[in-house]
Amino acid sequence: MTENGVVRLQHTSLRDQVLEVVRQAMVSGEIRPGDIYSAAALATRLGVSSSPVREALLTLVNQGLMEPVRNRGYRVVAMEEQDLDEIYEMRQLLEVPGTLSAAAKAGPADLERLGDLAGEIERAAREGDVASFLEADRRFHLALLSLAGNRRLLESIANLRDQTRLYGLEKLAESGRLTGAAGEHREILAAIAAQDWDALENLMHTHLRHTRADWAAG
């Protein structure tokens, strides 16, 4: 989703694609709490019909991330500082040990696939493309976590990631500092390849700390 121009989506699983685009826009702060968005207006921006957009927004309502505004549309549920602190704490408690468990099961093919995703993150960072950075980052971490084989853990962490608010990424992209954050994914993969679990744990704590201390704004 961009402020100017239209994002064209494939006609397969439109609801899921719209859901992903809106989630990214919520996390990056492009869609902010307090502003009201109609399904029709979002559909026009995305170049699709209103139906898959409405379905995606209702999914976000069911997940507690958006709320309906009678006869007007939908808005993002506002997050207080305490909410963001709680989300960060939950991610530290679940995502770090979950990553360690998953990493212990990673094989050469898994590391190669994750390396490709790390490359996508780095390209997006170099180009200052925040939306692509967030999408590739999400795929990287969820693909890694999926190796643990715990579906409920994966869904819980995915939901926590979707509730995170990262409003400082545009400034990081403009200053070129987003590439530093992108490079952390290579360090994570290097620690997994070396089976250095202490280093991996420290890297994950640092990586997650960015989402609260450096990038987030309430």
Short mmCIF file of C-alpha atoms in Angstrom, two decimals:
data_model
loop_
_atom_site.label_atom_id
_atom_site.label_comp_id
_atom_site.label_asym_id
_atom_site.label_seq_id
_atom_site.Cartn_x
_atom_site.Cartn_y
_atom_site.Cartn_z
CA MET A 1 0.00 0.00 0.00
CA THR A 2 1.39 3.40 -0.94
CA GLU A 3 0.16 6.94 -0.48
CA ASN A 4 0.52 7.65 -4.18
CA GLY A 5 -0.21 5.19 -6.91
CA VAL A 6 -2.07 1.94 -6.94
CA VAL A 7 -0.82 -1.43 -5.73
CA ARG A 8 -1.98 -4.13 -8.12
CA LEU A 9 -2.65 -7.52 -6.56
CA GLN A 10 -2.88 -10.97 -8.08
CA HIS A 11 -6.36 -12.39 -8.39
CA THR A 12 -5.59 -15.48 -6.31
CA SER A 13 -6.41 -15.33 -2.62
CA LEU A 14 -7.22 -11.64 -2.85
CA ARG A 15 -8.52 -11.57 0.71
CA ASP A 16 -5.24 -12.91 2.08
CA GLN A 17 -3.20 -10.51 -0.05
CA VAL A 18 -5.28 -7.54 1.05
CA LEU A 19 -4.97 -8.71 4.65
CA GLU A 20 -1.17 -8.80 4.35
CA VAL A 21 -0.98 -5.34 2.75
CA VAL A 22 -3.23 -3.77 5.40
CA ARG A 23 -1.29 -5.48 8.20
CA GLN A 24 1.96 -4.07 6.85
CA ALA A 25 0.42 -0.61 6.63
CA MET A 26 -0.77 -0.89 10.24
CA VAL A 27 2.60 -2.04 11.55
CA SER A 28 4.51 0.67 9.64
CA GLY A 29 2.07 3.33 10.79
CA GLU A 30 0.80 4.18 7.30
CA ILE A 31 -2.65 3.25 8.60
CA ARG A 32 -2.88 4.89 12.02
CA PRO A 33 -5.29 4.64 14.94
CA GLY A 34 -8.03 7.25 14.89
CA ASP A 35 -8.33 7.55 11.12
CA ILE A 36 -11.36 5.88 9.55
CA TYR A 37 -10.98 3.78 6.40
CA SER A 38 -13.80 2.56 4.22
CA ALA A 39 -13.60 -0.73 2.35
CA ALA A 40 -14.48 1.07 -0.88
CA ALA A 41 -11.68 3.65 -0.51
CA LEU A 42 -9.09 1.00 0.30
CA ALA A 43 -10.31 -1.14 -2.59
CA THR A 44 -9.75 1.78 -4.96
CA ARG A 45 -6.20 2.29 -3.67
CA LEU A 46 -5.45 -1.42 -4.07
CA GLY A 47 -7.12 -1.77 -7.46
CA VAL A 48 -9.50 -4.57 -6.38
CA SER A 49 -13.19 -4.94 -5.62
CA SER A 50 -14.60 -4.04 -2.21
CA SER A 51 -15.50 -7.63 -1.30
CA PRO A 52 -12.00 -9.02 -0.48
CA VAL A 53 -11.12 -5.77 1.28
CA ARG A 54 -14.22 -5.99 3.46
CA GLU A 55 -13.43 -9.63 4.27
CA ALA A 56 -9.85 -8.71 5.23
CA LEU A 57 -11.02 -5.84 7.45
CA LEU A 58 -13.54 -8.07 9.19
CA THR A 59 -10.74 -10.58 9.85
CA LEU A 60 -8.76 -7.82 11.52
CA VAL A 61 -11.85 -6.88 13.55
CA ASN A 62 -12.16 -10.50 14.72
CA GLN A 63 -8.48 -10.44 15.71
CA GLY A 64 -9.03 -7.30 17.77
CA LEU A 65 -6.76 -5.17 15.57
CA MET A 66 -9.49 -3.00 14.01
CA GLU A 67 -12.97 -1.89 15.03
CA PRO A 68 -16.02 -1.02 12.92
CA VAL A 69 -17.34 2.54 12.89
CA ARG A 70 -21.04 2.50 12.12
CA ASN A 71 -21.88 3.70 8.61
CA ARG A 72 -18.35 5.02 8.09
CA GLY A 73 -15.82 2.18 7.90
CA TYR A 74 -13.09 0.77 10.12
CA ARG A 75 -10.27 2.10 12.27
CA VAL A 76 -7.21 0.61 13.92
CA VAL A 77 -7.60 -0.08 17.63
CA ALA A 78 -5.43 2.42 19.48
CA MET A 79 -2.43 1.09 21.40
CA GLU A 80 -1.26 2.70 24.63
CA GLU A 81 2.37 2.60 25.75
CA GLN A 82 1.49 -0.18 28.18
CA ASP A 83 -0.02 -2.21 25.33
CA LEU A 84 3.19 -1.88 23.32
CA ASP A 85 5.29 -2.79 26.37
CA GLU A 86 3.17 -5.90 26.95
CA ILE A 87 3.44 -6.94 23.30
CA TYR A 88 7.21 -6.48 23.40
CA GLU A 89 7.46 -8.53 26.60
CA MET A 90 5.33 -11.31 25.13
CA ARG A 91 7.46 -11.40 22.00
CA GLN A 92 10.61 -11.69 24.09
CA LEU A 93 9.07 -14.52 26.13
CA LEU A 94 7.76 -16.46 23.11
CA GLU A 95 9.78 -15.50 20.06
CA VAL A 96 13.28 -15.87 21.48
CA PRO A 97 12.91 -19.44 22.86
CA GLY A 98 10.72 -20.31 19.87
CA THR A 99 13.48 -19.22 17.52
CA LEU A 100 16.07 -21.21 19.48
CA SER A 101 13.89 -24.33 19.27
CA ALA A 102 13.31 -23.85 15.56
CA ALA A 103 16.96 -23.08 14.80
CA ALA A 104 18.07 -26.40 16.33
CA LYS A 105 16.04 -28.15 13.61
CA ALA A 106 17.27 -26.06 10.68
CA GLY A 107 19.05 -27.95 7.91
CA PRO A 108 21.14 -26.70 4.97
CA ALA A 109 18.10 -26.33 2.71
CA ASP A 110 16.33 -24.30 5.39
CA LEU A 111 19.31 -21.99 5.80
CA GLU A 112 19.52 -21.52 2.04
CA ARG A 113 15.83 -20.57 1.87
CA LEU A 114 16.21 -18.19 4.81
CA GLY A 115 19.30 -16.73 3.16
CA ASP A 116 17.22 -15.87 0.11
CA LEU A 117 14.73 -14.09 2.36
CA ALA A 118 17.57 -12.23 4.08
CA GLY A 119 18.63 -11.08 0.62
CA GLU A 120 15.13 -9.72 -0.02
CA ILE A 121 15.25 -7.82 3.28
CA GLU A 122 18.63 -6.32 2.37
CA ARG A 123 17.44 -5.25 -1.09
CA ALA A 124 14.35 -3.60 0.36
CA ALA A 125 16.51 -1.78 2.93
CA ARG A 126 18.92 -0.50 0.25
CA GLU A 127 15.99 0.77 -1.79
CA GLY A 128 14.29 2.34 1.22
CA ASP A 129 11.19 0.23 0.54
CA VAL A 130 9.66 -0.05 4.01
CA ALA A 131 6.62 -2.09 2.92
CA SER A 132 8.79 -4.73 1.22
CA PHE A 133 11.21 -4.69 4.16
CA LEU A 134 8.39 -5.46 6.61
CA GLU A 135 6.89 -8.15 4.38
CA ALA A 136 10.21 -9.92 3.86
CA ASP A 137 11.13 -9.57 7.55
CA ARG A 138 7.82 -11.13 8.55
CA ARG A 139 8.31 -14.04 6.13
CA PHE A 140 11.88 -14.58 7.34
CA HIS A 141 11.01 -14.85 11.02
CA LEU A 142 7.82 -16.86 10.56
CA ALA A 143 9.57 -19.25 8.15
CA LEU A 144 12.30 -19.77 10.75
CA LEU A 145 9.79 -20.24 13.57
CA SER A 146 7.79 -22.72 11.50
CA LEU A 147 10.71 -25.16 11.76
CA ALA A 148 9.79 -25.67 15.43
CA GLY A 149 6.66 -27.48 14.25
CA ASN A 150 4.38 -25.72 16.75
CA ARG A 151 1.42 -24.23 14.88
CA ARG A 152 -0.08 -22.51 17.91
CA LEU A 153 3.22 -20.87 18.78
CA LEU A 154 3.60 -19.68 15.19
CA GLU A 155 0.09 -18.21 15.12
CA SER A 156 0.57 -16.51 18.49
CA ILE A 157 3.80 -14.86 17.44
CA ALA A 158 2.35 -13.84 14.07
CA ASN A 159 -0.52 -12.15 15.89
CA LEU A 160 1.85 -10.35 18.27
CA ARG A 161 3.92 -9.13 15.31
CA ASP A 162 0.76 -7.77 13.70
CA GLN A 163 -0.02 -5.77 16.83
CA THR A 164 3.41 -4.14 16.87
CA ARG A 165 3.55 -0.50 15.79
CA LEU A 166 6.75 0.64 14.05
CA TYR A 167 6.47 4.32 13.19
CA GLY A 168 10.17 5.14 12.87
CA LEU A 169 11.07 3.00 9.88
CA GLU A 170 10.49 5.69 7.26
CA LYS A 171 13.10 7.94 8.92
CA LEU A 172 15.53 5.02 9.18
CA ALA A 173 15.01 4.28 5.49
CA GLU A 174 15.57 7.93 4.55
CA SER A 175 18.81 8.04 6.54
CA GLY A 176 20.05 4.74 5.13
CA ARG A 177 20.21 3.14 8.59
CA LEU A 178 17.65 0.48 7.70
CA THR A 179 20.46 -1.54 6.13
CA GLY A 180 21.98 -2.06 9.58
CA ALA A 181 18.79 -3.67 10.81
CA ALA A 182 18.62 -5.76 7.65
CA GLY A 183 22.12 -7.08 8.26
CA GLU A 184 21.10 -8.58 11.59
CA HIS A 185 19.33 -11.35 9.70
CA ARG A 186 22.67 -12.53 8.27
CA GLU A 187 24.10 -12.56 11.80
CA ILE A 188 21.16 -14.67 12.96
CA LEU A 189 21.77 -17.17 10.15
CA ALA A 190 25.50 -17.26 10.89
CA ALA A 191 24.79 -18.09 14.54
CA ILE A 192 22.40 -20.87 13.49
CA ALA A 193 24.93 -22.31 11.05
CA ALA A 194 27.57 -22.29 13.80
CA GLN A 195 25.06 -23.67 16.31
CA ASP A 196 26.05 -20.84 18.62
CA TRP A 197 22.84 -20.73 20.64
CA ASP A 198 24.08 -18.13 23.14
CA ALA A 199 24.90 -15.75 20.30
CA LEU A 200 21.55 -16.46 18.66
CA GLU A 201 19.68 -15.71 21.87
CA ASN A 202 21.50 -12.41 22.29
CA LEU A 203 20.92 -11.47 18.66
CA MET A 204 17.20 -12.14 18.92
CA HIS A 205 16.87 -10.08 22.10
CA THR A 206 18.68 -7.21 20.38
CA HIS A 207 16.66 -7.60 17.19
CA LEU A 208 13.36 -7.48 19.08
CA ARG A 209 14.54 -4.55 21.19
CA HIS A 210 14.56 -2.43 18.03
CA THR A 211 10.83 -2.95 17.66
CA ARG A 212 10.16 -1.24 20.98
CA ALA A 213 13.06 1.03 21.90
CA ASP A 214 14.22 2.29 18.50
CA TRP A 215 11.32 2.13 16.05
CA ALA A 216 8.05 2.12 17.94
CA ALA A 217 5.92 5.09 18.86
CA GLY A 218 2.73 4.99 20.81
#
